[in-house]
PDB file of C-alpha atoms in Angstrom:
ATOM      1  CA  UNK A   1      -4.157 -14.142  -2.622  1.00 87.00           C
ATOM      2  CA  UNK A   2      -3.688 -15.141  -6.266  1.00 87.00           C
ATOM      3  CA  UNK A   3      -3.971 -11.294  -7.236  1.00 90.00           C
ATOM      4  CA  UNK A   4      -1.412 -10.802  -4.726  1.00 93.00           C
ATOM      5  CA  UNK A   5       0.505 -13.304  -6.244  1.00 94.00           C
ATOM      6  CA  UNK A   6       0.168 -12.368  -9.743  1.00 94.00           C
ATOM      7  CA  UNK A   7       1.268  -8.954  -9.347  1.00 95.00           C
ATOM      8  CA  UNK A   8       3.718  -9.453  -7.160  1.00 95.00           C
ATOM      9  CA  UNK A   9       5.201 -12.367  -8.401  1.00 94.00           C
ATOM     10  CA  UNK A  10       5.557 -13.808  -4.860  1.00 94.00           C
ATOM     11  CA  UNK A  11       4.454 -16.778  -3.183  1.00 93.00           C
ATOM     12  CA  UNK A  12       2.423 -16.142  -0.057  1.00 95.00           C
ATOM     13  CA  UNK A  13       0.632 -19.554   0.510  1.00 93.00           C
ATOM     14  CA  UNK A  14      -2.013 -17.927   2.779  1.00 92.00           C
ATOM     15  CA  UNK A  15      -4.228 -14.790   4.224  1.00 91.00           C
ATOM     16  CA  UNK A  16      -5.297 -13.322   7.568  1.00 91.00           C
ATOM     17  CA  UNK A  17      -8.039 -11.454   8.034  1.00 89.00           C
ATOM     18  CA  UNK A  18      -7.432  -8.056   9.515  1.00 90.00           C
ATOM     19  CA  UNK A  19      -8.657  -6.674  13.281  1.00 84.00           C
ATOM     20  CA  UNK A  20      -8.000  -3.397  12.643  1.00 86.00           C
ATOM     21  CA  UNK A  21     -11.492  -2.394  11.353  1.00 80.00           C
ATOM     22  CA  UNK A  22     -14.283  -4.324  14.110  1.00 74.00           C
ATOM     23  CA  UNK A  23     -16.590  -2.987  11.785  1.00 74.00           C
ATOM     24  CA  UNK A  24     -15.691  -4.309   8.638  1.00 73.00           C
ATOM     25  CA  UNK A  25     -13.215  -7.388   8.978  1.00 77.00           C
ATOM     26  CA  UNK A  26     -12.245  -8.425   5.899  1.00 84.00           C
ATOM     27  CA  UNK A  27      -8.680  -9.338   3.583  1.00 87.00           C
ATOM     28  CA  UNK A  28      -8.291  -5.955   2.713  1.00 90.00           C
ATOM     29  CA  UNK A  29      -8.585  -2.848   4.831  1.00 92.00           C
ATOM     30  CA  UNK A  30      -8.086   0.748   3.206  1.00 91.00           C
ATOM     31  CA  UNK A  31      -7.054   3.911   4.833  1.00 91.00           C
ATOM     32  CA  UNK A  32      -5.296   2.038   7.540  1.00 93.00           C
ATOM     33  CA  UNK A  33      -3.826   4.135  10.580  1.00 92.00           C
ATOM     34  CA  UNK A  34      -1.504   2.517  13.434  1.00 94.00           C
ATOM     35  CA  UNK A  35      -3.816   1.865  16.544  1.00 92.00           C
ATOM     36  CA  UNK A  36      -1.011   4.052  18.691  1.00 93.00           C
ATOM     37  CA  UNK A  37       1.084   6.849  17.432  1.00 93.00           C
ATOM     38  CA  UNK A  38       4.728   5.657  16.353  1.00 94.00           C
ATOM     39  CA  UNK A  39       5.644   8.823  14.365  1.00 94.00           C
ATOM     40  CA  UNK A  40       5.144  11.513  16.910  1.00 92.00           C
ATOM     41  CA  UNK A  41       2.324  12.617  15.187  1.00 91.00           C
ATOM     42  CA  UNK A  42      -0.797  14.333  16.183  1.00 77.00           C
ATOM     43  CA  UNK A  43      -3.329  11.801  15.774  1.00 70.00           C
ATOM     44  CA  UNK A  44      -3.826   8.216  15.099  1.00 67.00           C
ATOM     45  CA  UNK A  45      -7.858   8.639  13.353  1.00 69.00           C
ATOM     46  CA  UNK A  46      -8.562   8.045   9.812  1.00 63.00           C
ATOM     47  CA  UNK A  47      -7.548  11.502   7.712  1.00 58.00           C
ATOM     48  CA  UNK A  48      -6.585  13.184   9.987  1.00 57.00           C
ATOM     49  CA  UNK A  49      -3.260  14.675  10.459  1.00 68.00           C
ATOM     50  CA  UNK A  50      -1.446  11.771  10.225  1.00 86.00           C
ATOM     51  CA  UNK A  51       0.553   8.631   8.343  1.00 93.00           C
ATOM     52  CA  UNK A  52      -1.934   6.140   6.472  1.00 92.00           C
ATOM     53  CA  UNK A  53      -2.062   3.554   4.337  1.00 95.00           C
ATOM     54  CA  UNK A  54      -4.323   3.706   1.365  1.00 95.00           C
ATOM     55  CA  UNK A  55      -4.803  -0.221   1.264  1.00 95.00           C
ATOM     56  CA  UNK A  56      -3.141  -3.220   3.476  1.00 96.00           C
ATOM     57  CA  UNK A  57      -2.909  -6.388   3.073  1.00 94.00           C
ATOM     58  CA  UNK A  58      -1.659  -9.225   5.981  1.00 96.00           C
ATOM     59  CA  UNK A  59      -0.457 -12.291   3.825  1.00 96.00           C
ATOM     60  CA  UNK A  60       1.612 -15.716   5.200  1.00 95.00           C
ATOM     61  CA  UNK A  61       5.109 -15.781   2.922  1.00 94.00           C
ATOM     62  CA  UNK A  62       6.795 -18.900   2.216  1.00 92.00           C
ATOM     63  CA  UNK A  63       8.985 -19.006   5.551  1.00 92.00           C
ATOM     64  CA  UNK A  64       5.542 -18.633   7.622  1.00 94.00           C
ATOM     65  CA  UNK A  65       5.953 -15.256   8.214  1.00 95.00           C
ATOM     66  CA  UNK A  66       3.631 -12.481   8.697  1.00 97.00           C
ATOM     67  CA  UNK A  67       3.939  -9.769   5.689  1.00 98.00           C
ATOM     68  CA  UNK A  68       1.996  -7.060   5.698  1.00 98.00           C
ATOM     69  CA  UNK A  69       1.760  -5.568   2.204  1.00 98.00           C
ATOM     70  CA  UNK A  70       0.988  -1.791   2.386  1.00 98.00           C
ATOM     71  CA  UNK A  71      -0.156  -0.368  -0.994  1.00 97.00           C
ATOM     72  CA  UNK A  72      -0.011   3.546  -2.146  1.00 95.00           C
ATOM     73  CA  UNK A  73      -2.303   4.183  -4.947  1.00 92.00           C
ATOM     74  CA  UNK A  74      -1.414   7.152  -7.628  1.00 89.00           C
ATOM     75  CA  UNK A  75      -3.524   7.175 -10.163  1.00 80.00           C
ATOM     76  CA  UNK A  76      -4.104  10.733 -11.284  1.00 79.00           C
ATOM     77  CA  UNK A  77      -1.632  12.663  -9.174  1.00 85.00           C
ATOM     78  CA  UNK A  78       1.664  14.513 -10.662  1.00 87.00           C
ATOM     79  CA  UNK A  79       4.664  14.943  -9.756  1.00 88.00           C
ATOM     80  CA  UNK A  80       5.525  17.546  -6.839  1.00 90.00           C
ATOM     81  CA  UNK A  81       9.235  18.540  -6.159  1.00 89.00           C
ATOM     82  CA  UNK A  82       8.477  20.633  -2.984  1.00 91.00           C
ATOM     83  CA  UNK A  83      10.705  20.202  -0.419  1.00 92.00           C
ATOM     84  CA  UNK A  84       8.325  19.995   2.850  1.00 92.00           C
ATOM     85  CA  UNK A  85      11.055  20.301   5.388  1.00 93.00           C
ATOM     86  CA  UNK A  86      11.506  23.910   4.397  1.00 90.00           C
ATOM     87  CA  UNK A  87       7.780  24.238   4.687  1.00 76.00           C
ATOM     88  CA  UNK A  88       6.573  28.182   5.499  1.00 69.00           C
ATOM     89  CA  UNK A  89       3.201  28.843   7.206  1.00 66.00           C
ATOM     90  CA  UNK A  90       2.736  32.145   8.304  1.00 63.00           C
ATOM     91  CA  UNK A  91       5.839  33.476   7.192  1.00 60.00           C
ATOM     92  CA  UNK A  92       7.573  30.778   9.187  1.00 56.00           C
ATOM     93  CA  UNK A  93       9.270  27.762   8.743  1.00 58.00           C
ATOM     94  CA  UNK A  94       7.571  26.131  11.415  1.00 78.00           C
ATOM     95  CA  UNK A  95       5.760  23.048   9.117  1.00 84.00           C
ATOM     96  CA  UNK A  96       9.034  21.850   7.986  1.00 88.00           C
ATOM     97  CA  UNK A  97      10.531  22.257  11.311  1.00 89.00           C
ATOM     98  CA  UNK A  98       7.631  20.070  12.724  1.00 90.00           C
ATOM     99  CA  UNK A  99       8.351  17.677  10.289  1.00 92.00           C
ATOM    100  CA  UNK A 100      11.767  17.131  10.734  1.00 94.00           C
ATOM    101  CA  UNK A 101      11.422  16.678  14.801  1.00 93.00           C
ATOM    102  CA  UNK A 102       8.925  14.037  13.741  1.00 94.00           C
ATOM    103  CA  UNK A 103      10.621  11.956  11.744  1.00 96.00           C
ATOM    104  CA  UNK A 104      14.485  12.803  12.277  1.00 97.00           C
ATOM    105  CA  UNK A 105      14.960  10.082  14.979  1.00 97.00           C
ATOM    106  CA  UNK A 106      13.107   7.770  13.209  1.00 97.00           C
ATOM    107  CA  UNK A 107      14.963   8.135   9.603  1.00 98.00           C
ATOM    108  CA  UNK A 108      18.288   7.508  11.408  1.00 98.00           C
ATOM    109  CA  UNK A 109      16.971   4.899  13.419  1.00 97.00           C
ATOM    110  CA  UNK A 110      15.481   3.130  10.048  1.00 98.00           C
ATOM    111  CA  UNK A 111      16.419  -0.330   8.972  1.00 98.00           C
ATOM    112  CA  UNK A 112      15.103   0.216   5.583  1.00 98.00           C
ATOM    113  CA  UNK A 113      16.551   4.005   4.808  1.00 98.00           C
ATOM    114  CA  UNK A 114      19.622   3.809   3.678  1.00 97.00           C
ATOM    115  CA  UNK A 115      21.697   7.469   4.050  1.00 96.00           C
ATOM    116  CA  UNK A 116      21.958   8.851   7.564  1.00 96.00           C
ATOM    117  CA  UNK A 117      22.514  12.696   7.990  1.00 93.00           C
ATOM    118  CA  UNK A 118      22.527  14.667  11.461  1.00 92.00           C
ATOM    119  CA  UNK A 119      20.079  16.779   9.701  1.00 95.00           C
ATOM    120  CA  UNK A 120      17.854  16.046   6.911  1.00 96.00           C
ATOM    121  CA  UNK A 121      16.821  19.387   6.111  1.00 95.00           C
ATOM    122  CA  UNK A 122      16.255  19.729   2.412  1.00 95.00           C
ATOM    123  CA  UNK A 123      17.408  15.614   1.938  1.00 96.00           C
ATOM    124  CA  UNK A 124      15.670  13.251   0.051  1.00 96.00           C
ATOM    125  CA  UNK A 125      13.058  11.895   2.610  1.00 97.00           C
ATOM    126  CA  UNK A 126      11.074  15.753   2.308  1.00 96.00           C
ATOM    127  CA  UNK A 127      10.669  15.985  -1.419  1.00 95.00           C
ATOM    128  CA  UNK A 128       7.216  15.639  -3.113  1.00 93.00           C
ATOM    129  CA  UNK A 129       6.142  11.477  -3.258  1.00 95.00           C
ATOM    130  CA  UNK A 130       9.428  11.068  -1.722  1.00 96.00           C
ATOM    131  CA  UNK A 131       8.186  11.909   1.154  1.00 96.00           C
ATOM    132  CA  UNK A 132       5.036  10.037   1.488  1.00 95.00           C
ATOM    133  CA  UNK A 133       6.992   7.051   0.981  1.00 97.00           C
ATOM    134  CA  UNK A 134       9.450   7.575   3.868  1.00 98.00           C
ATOM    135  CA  UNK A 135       6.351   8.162   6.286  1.00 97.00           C
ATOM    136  CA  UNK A 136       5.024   4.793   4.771  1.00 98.00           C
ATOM    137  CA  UNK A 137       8.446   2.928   5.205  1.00 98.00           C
ATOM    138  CA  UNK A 138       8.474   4.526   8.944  1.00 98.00           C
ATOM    139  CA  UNK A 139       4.851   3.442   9.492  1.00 97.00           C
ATOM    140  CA  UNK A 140       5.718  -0.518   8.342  1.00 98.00           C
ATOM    141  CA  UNK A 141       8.974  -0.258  10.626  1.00 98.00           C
ATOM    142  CA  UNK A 142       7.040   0.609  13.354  1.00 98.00           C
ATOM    143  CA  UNK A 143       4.073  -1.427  13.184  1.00 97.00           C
ATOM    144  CA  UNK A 144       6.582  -4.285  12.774  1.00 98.00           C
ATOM    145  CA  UNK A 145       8.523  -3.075  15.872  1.00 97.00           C
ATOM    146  CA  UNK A 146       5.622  -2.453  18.157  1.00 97.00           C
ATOM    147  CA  UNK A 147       3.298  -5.311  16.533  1.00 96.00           C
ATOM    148  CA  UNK A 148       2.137  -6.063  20.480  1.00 96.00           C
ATOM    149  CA  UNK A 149       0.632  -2.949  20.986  1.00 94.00           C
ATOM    150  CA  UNK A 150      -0.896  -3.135  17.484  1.00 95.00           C
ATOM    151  CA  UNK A 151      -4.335  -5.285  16.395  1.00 93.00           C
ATOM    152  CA  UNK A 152      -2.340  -5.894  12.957  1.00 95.00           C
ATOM    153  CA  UNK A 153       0.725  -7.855  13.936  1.00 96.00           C
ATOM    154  CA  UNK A 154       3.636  -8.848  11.077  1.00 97.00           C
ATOM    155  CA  UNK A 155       6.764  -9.635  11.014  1.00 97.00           C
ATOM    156  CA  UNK A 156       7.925  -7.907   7.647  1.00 97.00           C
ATOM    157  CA  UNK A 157       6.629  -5.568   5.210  1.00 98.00           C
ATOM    158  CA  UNK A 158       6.250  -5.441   0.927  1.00 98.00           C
ATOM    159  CA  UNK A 159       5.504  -1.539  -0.236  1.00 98.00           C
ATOM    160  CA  UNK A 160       3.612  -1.639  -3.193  1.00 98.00           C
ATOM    161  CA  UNK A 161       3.092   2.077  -5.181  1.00 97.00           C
ATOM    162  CA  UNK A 162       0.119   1.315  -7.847  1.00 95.00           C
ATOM    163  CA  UNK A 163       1.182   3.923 -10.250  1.00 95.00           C
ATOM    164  CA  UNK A 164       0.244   3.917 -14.033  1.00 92.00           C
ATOM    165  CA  UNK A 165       2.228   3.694 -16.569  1.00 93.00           C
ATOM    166  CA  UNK A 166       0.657   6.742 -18.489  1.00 91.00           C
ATOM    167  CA  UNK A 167       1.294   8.646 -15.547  1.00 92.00           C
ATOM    168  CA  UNK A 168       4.624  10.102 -16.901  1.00 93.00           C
ATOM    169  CA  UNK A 169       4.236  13.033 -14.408  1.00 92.00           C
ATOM    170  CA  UNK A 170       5.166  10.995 -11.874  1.00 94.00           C
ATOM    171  CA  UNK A 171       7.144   8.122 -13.061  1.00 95.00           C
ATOM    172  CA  UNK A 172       9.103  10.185 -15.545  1.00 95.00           C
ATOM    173  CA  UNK A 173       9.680  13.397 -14.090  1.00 94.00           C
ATOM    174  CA  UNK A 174      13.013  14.352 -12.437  1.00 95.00           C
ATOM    175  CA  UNK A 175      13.681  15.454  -8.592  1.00 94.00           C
ATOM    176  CA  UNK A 176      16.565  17.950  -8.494  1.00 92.00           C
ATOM    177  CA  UNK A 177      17.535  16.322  -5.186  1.00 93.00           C
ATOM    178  CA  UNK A 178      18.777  13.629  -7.133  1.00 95.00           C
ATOM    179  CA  UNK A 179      18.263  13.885 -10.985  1.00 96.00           C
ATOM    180  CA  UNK A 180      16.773  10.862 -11.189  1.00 97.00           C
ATOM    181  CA  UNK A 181      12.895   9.818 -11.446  1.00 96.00           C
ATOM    182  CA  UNK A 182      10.696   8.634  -8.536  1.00 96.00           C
ATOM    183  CA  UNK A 183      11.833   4.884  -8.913  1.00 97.00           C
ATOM    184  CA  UNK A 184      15.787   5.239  -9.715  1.00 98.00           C
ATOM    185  CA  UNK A 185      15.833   8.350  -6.418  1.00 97.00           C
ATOM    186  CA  UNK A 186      13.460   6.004  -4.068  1.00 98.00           C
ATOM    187  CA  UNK A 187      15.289   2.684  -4.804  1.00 98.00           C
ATOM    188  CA  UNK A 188      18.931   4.056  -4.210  1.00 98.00           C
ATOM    189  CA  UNK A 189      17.766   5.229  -0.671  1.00 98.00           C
ATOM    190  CA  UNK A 190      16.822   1.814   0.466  1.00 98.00           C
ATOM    191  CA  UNK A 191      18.660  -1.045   1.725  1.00 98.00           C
ATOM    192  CA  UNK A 192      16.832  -3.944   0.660  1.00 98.00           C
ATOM    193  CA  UNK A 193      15.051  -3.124  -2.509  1.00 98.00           C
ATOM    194  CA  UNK A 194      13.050  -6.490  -2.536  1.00 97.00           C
ATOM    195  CA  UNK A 195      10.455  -4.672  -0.311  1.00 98.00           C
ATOM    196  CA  UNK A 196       9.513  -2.334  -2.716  1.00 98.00           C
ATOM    197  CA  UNK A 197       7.869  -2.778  -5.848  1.00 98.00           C
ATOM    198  CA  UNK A 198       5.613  -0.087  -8.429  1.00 97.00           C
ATOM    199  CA  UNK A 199       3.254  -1.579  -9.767  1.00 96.00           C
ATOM    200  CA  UNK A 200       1.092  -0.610 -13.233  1.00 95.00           C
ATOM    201  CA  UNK A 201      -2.914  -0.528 -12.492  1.00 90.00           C
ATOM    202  CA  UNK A 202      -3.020  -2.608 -15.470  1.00 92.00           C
ATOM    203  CA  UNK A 203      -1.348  -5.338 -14.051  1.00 94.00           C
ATOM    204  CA  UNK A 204      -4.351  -5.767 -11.329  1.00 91.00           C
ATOM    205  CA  UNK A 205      -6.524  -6.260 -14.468  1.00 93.00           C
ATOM    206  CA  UNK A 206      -4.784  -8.750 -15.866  1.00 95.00           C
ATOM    207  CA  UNK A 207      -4.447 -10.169 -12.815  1.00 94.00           C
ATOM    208  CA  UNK A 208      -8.166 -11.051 -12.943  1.00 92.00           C
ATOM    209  CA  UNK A 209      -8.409 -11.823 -16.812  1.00 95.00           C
ATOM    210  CA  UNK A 210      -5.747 -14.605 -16.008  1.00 94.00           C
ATOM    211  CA  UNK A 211      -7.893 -15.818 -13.010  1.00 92.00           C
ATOM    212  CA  UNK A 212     -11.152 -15.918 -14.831  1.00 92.00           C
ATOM    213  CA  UNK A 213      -9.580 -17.780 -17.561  1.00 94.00           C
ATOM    214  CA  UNK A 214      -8.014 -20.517 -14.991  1.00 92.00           C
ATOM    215  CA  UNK A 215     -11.727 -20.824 -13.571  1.00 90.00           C
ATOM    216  CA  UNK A 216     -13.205 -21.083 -17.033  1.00 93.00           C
ATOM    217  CA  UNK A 217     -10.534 -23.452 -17.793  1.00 93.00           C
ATOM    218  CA  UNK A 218     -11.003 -25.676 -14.711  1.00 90.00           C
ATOM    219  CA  UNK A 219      -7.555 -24.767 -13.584  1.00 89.00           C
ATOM    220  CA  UNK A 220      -9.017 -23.392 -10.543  1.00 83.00           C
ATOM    221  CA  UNK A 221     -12.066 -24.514  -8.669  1.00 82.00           C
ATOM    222  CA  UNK A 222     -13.777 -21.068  -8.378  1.00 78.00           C
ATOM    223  CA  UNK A 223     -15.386 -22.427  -4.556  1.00 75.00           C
ATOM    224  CA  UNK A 224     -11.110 -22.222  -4.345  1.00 72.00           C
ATOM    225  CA  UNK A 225     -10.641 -18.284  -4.728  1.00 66.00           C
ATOM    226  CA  UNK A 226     -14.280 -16.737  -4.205  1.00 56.00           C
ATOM    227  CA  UNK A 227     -14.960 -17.083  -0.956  1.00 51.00           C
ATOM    228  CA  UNK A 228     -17.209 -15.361   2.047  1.00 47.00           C
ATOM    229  CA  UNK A 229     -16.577 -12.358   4.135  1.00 44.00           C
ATOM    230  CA  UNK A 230     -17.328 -12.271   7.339  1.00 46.00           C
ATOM    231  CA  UNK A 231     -19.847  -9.648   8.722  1.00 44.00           C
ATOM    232  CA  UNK A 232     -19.962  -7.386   5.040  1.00 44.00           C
ATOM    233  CA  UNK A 233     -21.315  -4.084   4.773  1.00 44.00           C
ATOM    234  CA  UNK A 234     -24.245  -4.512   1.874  1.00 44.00           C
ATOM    235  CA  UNK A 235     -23.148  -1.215   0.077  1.00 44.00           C
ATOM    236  CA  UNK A 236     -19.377  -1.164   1.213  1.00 43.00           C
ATOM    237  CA  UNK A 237     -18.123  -2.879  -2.389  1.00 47.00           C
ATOM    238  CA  UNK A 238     -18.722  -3.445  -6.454  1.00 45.00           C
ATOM    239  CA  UNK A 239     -17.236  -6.421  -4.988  1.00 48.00           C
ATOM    240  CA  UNK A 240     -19.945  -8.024  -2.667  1.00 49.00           C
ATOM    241  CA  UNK A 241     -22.165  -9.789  -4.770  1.00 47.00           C
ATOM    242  CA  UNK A 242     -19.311 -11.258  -5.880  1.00 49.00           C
ATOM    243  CA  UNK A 243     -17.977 -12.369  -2.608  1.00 51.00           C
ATOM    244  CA  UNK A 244     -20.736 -13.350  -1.399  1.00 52.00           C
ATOM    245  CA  UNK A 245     -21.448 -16.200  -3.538  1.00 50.00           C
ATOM    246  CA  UNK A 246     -23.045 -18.562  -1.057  1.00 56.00           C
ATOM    247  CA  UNK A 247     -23.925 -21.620  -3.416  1.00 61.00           C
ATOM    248  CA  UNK A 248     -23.684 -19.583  -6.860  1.00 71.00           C
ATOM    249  CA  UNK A 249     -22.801 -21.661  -9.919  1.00 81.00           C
ATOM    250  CA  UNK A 250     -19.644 -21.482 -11.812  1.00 86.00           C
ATOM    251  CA  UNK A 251     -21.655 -19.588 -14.191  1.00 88.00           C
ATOM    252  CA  UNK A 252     -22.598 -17.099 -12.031  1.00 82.00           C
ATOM    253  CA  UNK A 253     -19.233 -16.770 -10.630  1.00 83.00           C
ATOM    254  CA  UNK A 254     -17.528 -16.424 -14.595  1.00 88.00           C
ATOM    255  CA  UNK A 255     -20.300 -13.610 -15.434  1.00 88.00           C
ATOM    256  CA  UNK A 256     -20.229 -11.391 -11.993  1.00 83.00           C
ATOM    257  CA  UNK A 257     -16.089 -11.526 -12.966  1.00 87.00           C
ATOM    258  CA  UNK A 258     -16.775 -10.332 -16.540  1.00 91.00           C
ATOM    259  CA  UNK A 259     -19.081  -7.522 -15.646  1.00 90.00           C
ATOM    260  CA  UNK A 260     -16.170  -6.274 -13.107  1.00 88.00           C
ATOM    261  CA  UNK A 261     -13.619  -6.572 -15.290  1.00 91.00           C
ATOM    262  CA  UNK A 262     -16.057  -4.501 -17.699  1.00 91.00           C
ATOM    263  CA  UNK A 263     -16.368  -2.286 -15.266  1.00 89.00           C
ATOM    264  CA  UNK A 264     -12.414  -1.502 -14.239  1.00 87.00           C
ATOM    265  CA  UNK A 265     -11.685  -1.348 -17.581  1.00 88.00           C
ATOM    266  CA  UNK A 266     -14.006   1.472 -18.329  1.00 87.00           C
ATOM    267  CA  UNK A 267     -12.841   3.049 -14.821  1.00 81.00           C
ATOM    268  CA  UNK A 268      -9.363   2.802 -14.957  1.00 75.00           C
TER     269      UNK A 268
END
């Protein structure tokens, strides 16, 4: 929650953990699919064929709501300006013409996308990242909207893209849709721009450097923000020896921090 926080320079005041994975429940749950299918897509497993979420989060905002953050990661991707409604296979068109019965309802239906067409063919939602993040903004709508069907159940959404800032492929490049980069195109299509956010990678870093210095500090009481997970996997995490600190010392707790830090800086 205080990385959360940090880089999102929010106030959620608490965390649920998430019944999506029976297997692994934990704060965090990565490669999240819907339980049902909401985008009239072919499948609702892991990978395949279908709208997911590299990492979610389900957080308690200040109003004592339910906002679940969904986070993209691009790290080492580059830009793409393919249009995938015009998709051929086979000398067809028929993977574009899938995807716009998929999602043409559902874009026009949107609370969140902004410009409404009788036909998006060749629009905005179907180029490159662009239209990742349109599934993504379709998936939060509908989890949101059909939250009873679903095991993760919120009441708003916060779409977070990690992105570096030496990725200048992606952040810098130009879609000829719009002539504007990934940010300026994506944040004039949306009606309430407070829901999305791109973040640097870096940022998650300092995120922790800050926190380690609060515990070091006595700012924070470490027993505060290193907790238990219920049920782990041994070998699912860098991160589990670290969670699961049982009775460690504030000592322990300051070192195990430093050597991940080490470690994410020399990663990423």
């Amino acid at each position: 929650m205080y990385i959360l926080n940090f880089i999102t320079n929010r106030k959620f005041i608490d965390l649920f953990t998430l019944d999506n994975d029976k297997y692994n429940k934990a704060y965090i749950s990565f490669e999240v699919s819907s339980d049902k299918d909401h985008l009239n897509e072919i499948s609702t497993n892991r990978g395949e064929l279908n709208t997911s979420i590299d990492a979610v989060f389900l957080a308690e905002d200040e109003n004592h709501k339910k906002c679940m953050v969904i986070i993209e990661w691009k790290y080492t991707e580059k830009y793409s300006n393919e249009d995938e409604s015009i998709k051929i296979e086979n000398g067809i068109h028929k993977k574009g013409e899938e995807r716009l019965n998929r999602y043409t309802s559902l874009i026009t239906n949107s609370k969140q996308l902004k410009y409404k067409h009788s036909n998006y063919k060749s629009s905005v939602y179907f180029y490159g990242e662009l239209y990742q993040l349109t599934r993504q903004t379709l998936w939060a709508e509908q989890m949101i909207e059909n939250k009873d069907d679903e095991s993760i159940k919120a009441d708003d959404f916060l779409h977070l893209a990690v992105i570096s800032n030496k990725n200048k492929s992606m952040l810098s490049s130009v879609y000829k849709i719009s002539n504007m980069n990934l940010e300026d195109t994506w944040r004039n299509v949306l009606n309430d721009n407070s829901k999305f956010m791109i973040i640097d990678n870096k940022k998650i870093i300092e995120a922790l450097e800050t926190l380690l210095q609060s515990i070091e500090c006595d700012d924070i009481n470490y027993k505060d923000v290193v907790f238990d997970i219920e049920n782990p996997k041994p070998h699912s995490s860098v991160l589990v020896h670290i969670l699961r600190h049982a009775e460690k010392s504030k000592t322990n707790i300051i070192n195990e921090l430093t050597d991940f830090l080490t470690y994410l800086k020399t990663r990423y």
